[in-house]
Short mmCIF file of C-alpha atoms in Angstrom, two decimals:
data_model
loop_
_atom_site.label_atom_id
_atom_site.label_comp_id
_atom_site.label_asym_id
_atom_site.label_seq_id
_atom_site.Cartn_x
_atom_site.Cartn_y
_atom_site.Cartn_z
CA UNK A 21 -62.28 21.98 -117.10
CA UNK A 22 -58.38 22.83 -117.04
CA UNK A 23 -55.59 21.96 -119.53
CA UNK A 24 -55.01 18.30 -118.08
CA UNK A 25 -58.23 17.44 -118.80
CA UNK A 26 -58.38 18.88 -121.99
CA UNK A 27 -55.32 17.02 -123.09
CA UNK A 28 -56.22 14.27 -121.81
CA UNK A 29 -59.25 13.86 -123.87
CA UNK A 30 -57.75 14.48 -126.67
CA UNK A 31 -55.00 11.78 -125.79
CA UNK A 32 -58.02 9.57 -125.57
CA UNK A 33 -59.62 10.72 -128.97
CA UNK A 34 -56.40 10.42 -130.56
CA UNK A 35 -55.62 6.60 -129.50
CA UNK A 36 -59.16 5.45 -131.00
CA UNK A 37 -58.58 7.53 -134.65
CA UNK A 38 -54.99 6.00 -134.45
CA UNK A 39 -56.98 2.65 -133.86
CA UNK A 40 -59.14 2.64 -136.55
CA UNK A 41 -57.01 4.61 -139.50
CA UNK A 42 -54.49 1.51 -138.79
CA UNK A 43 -57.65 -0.96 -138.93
CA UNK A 44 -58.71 0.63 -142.27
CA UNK A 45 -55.40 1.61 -143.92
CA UNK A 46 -54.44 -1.97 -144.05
CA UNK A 47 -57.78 -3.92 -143.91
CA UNK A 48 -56.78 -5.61 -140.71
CA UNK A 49 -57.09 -6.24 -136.97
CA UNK A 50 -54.34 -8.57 -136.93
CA UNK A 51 -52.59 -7.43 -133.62
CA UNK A 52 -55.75 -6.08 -131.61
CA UNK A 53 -57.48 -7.37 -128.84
CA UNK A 54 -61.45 -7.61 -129.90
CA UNK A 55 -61.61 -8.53 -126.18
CA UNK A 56 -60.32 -5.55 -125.26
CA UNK A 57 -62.11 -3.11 -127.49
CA UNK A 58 -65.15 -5.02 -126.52
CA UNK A 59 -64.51 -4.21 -122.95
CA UNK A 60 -63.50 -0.53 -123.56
CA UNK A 61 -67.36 0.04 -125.48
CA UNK A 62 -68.73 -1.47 -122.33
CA UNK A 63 -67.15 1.05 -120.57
CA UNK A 64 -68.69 3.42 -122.88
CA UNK A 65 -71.80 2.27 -123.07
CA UNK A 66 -72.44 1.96 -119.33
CA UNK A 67 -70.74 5.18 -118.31
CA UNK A 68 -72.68 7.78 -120.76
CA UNK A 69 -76.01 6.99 -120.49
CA UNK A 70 -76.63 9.93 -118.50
CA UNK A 71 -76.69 11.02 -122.06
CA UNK A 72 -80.59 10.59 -122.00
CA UNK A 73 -81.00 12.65 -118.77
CA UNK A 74 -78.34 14.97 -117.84
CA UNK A 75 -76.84 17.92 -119.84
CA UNK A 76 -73.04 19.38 -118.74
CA UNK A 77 -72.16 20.93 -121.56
CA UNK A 78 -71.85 20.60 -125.27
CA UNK A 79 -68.08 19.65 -125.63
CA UNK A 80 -69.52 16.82 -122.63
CA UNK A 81 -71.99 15.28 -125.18
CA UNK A 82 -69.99 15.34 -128.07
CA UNK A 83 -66.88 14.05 -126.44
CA UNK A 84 -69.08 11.21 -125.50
CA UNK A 85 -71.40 10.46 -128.78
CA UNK A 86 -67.57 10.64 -130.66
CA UNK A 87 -66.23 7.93 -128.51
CA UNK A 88 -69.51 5.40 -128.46
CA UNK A 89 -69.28 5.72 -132.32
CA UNK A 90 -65.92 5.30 -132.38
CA UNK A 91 -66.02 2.05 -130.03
CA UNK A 92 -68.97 0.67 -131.64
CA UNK A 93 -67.02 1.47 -134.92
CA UNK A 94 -63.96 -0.88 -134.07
CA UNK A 95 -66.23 -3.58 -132.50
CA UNK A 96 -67.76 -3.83 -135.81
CA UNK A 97 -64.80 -3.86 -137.88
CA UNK A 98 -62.93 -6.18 -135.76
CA UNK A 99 -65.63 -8.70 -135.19
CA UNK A 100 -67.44 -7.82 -138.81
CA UNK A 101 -66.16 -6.12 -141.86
CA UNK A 102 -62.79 -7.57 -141.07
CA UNK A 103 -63.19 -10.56 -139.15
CA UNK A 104 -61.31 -12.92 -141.11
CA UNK A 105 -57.87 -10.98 -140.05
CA UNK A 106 -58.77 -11.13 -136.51
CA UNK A 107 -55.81 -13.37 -134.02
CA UNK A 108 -58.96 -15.37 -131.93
CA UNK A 109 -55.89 -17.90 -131.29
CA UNK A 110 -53.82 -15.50 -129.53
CA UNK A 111 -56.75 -13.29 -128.38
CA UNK A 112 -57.67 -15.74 -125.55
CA UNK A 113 -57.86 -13.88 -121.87
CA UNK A 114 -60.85 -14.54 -120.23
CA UNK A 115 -63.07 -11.68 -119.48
CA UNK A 116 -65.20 -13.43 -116.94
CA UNK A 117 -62.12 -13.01 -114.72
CA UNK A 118 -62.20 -9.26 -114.84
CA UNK A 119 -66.16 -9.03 -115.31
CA UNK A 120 -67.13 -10.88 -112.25
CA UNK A 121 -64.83 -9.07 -109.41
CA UNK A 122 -65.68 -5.77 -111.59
CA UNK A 123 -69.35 -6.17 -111.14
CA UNK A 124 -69.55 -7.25 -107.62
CA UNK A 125 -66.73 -4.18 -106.37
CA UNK A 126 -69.26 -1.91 -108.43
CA UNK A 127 -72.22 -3.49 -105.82
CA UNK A 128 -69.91 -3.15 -103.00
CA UNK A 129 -68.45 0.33 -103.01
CA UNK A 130 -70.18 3.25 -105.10
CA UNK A 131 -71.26 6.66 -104.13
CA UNK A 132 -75.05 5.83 -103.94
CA UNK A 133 -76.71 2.33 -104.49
CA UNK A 134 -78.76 3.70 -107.23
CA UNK A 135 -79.05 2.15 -111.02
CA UNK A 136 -77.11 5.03 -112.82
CA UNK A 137 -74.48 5.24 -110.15
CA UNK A 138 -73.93 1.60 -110.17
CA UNK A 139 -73.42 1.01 -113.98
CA UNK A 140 -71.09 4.38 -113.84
CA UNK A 141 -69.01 2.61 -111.11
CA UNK A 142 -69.01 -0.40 -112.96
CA UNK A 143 -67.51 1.46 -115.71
CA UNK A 144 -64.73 3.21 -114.02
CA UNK A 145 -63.28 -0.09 -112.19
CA UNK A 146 -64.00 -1.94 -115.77
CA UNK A 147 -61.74 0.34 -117.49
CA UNK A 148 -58.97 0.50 -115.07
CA UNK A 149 -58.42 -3.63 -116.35
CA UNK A 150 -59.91 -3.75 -120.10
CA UNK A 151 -56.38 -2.77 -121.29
CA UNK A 152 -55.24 -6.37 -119.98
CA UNK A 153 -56.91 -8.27 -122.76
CA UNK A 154 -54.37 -6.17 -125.06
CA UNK A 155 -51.52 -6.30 -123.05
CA UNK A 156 -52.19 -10.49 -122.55
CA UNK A 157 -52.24 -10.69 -126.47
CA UNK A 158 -49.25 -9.03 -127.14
CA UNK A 159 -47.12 -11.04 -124.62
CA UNK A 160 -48.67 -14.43 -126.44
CA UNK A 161 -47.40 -13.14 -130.04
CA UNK A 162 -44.23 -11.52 -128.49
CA UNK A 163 -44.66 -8.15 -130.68
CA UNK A 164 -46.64 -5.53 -131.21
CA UNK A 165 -46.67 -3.60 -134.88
CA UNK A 166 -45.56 0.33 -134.03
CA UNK A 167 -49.21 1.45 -135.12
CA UNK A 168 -50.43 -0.50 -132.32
CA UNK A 169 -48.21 0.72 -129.42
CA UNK A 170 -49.03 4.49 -130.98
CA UNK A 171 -52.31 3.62 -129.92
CA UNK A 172 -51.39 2.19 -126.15
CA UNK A 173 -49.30 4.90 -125.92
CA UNK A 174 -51.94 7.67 -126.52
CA UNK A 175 -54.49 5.77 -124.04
CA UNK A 176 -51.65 5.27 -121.15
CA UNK A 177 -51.16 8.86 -121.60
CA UNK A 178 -54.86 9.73 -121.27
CA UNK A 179 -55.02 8.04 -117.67
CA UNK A 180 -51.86 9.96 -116.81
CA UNK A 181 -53.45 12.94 -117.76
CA UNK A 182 -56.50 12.54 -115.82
CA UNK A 183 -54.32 11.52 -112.89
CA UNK A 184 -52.73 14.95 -113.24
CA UNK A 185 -56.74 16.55 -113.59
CA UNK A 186 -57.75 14.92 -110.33
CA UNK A 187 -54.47 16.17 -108.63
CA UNK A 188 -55.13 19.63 -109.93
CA UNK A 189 -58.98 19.75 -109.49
CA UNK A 190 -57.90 18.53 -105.84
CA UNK A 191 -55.71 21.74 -105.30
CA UNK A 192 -57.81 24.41 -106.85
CA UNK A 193 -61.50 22.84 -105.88
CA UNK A 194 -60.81 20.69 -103.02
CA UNK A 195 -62.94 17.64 -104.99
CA UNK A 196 -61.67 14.17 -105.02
CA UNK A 197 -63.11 11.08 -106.02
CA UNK A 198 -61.81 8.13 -104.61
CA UNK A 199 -63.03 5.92 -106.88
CA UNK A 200 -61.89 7.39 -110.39
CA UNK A 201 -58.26 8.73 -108.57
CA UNK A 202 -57.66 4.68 -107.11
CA UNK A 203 -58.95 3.19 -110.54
CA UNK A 204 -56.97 5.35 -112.86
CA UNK A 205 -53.79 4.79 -110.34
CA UNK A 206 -54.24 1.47 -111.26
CA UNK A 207 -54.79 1.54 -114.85
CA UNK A 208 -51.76 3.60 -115.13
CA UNK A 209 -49.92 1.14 -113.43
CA UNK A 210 -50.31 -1.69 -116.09
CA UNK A 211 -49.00 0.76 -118.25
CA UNK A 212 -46.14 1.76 -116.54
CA UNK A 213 -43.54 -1.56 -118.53
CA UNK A 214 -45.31 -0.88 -121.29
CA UNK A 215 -44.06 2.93 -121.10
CA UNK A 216 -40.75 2.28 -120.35
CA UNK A 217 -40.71 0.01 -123.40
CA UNK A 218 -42.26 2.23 -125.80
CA UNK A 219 -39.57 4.61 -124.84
CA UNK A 220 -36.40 2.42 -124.63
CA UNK A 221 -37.35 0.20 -128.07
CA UNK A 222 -40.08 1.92 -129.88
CA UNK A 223 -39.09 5.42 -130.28
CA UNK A 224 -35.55 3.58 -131.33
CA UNK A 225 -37.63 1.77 -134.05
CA UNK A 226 -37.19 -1.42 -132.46
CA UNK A 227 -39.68 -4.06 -132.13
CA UNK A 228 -42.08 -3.59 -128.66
CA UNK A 229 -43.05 -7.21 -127.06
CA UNK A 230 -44.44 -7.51 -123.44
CA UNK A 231 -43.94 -9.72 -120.69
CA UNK A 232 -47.16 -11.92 -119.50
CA UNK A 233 -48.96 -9.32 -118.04
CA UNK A 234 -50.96 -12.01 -115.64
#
């Protein structure tokens, strides 16, 4: 554990309660990407079920029991208790083109060709992409409310913190892990317009909108 880490998940902690007090507070998904918070709890769910046989510590489980609730939570208000606010027009990128290449690379290149290890590889390259969804929707309606971009602004910054954790955990323990350091380099790239947005427009209190993202 060190500070970038630390912050980091709580970056990442903060983005989902942003998510969901906006989803509650005004009785609407209008704006967000099921697709994309469908993606994200597949992340999740494939990534922490070494819940069932592996212990690290207890700020590990409940770090990870507080964000499968909270995922599962938004699934079900989005696609449920809310439904009939959610933009399926404009919420129209195709996940098989990110779930196909995602599951083969996960075959192709992980640490050890073993169940476990498999669906938590699948999980790191999956998240590195389930932003796009988000980021495709936003482009198609042109703007994004300010709530919203509070919320890709919190999880940008949570894979530039963990970026900053893998430098540091390379300096002071000599571990790196090619896999989450080139998947979070990428994730952090499709947030890199979106950044320089946020910075130039929303912190102005100007409308945010995107270009297509792909």
């Amino acid at each position: 554990m060190n500070i970038f880490r630390i912050l980091g998940d709580v970056s990442h902690l903060l983005a989902m309660i942003i998510l969901l007090v906006k989803i509650w507070r005004s009785k609407s998904c209008a704006g967000i990407s099921g697709k994309s918070q469908i993606l994200f709890t597949l992340v999740f769910t494939t990534r922490y079920l070494d819940l069932f046989t592996t212990f690290i510590s207890i700020y590990n489980t409940v770090m990870k029991v507080i964000f499968l609730v909270c995922a599962y939570i938004t699934v079900y208000m989005i696609y449920v208790k809310f439904q009939k606010t959610f933009d399926r027009e404009h919420d129209s990128f195709r996940l098989e083109f990110l779930l196909v290449p995602v599951t083969g690379l996960s075959f192709l290149e992980n640490h050890s060709f073993t169940p476990l290890e498999i669906l938590w590889t699948f999980s790191i390259y999956l998240e590195s992409v389930a932003i796009l969804p988000q980021l495709f929707m936003i482009s198609k309606t042109g703007e994004a409310e300010t709530i919203t971009t509070h919320y890709l602004f919190f999880l940008g910054l949570y894979r530039a913190l963990y970026l900053a954790n893998w430098i540091w955990r390379y300096h002071t323990e000599n571990f790196y892990d090619q896999i989450a350091v080139v998947s979070g380099v990428v994730q952090t790239i499709f947030y890199c317009d979106f950044f320089y947005l946020y910075v130039t427009k929303v912190l102005k209190g100007k409308k945010l909108s995107l270009p297509m993202p792909v």
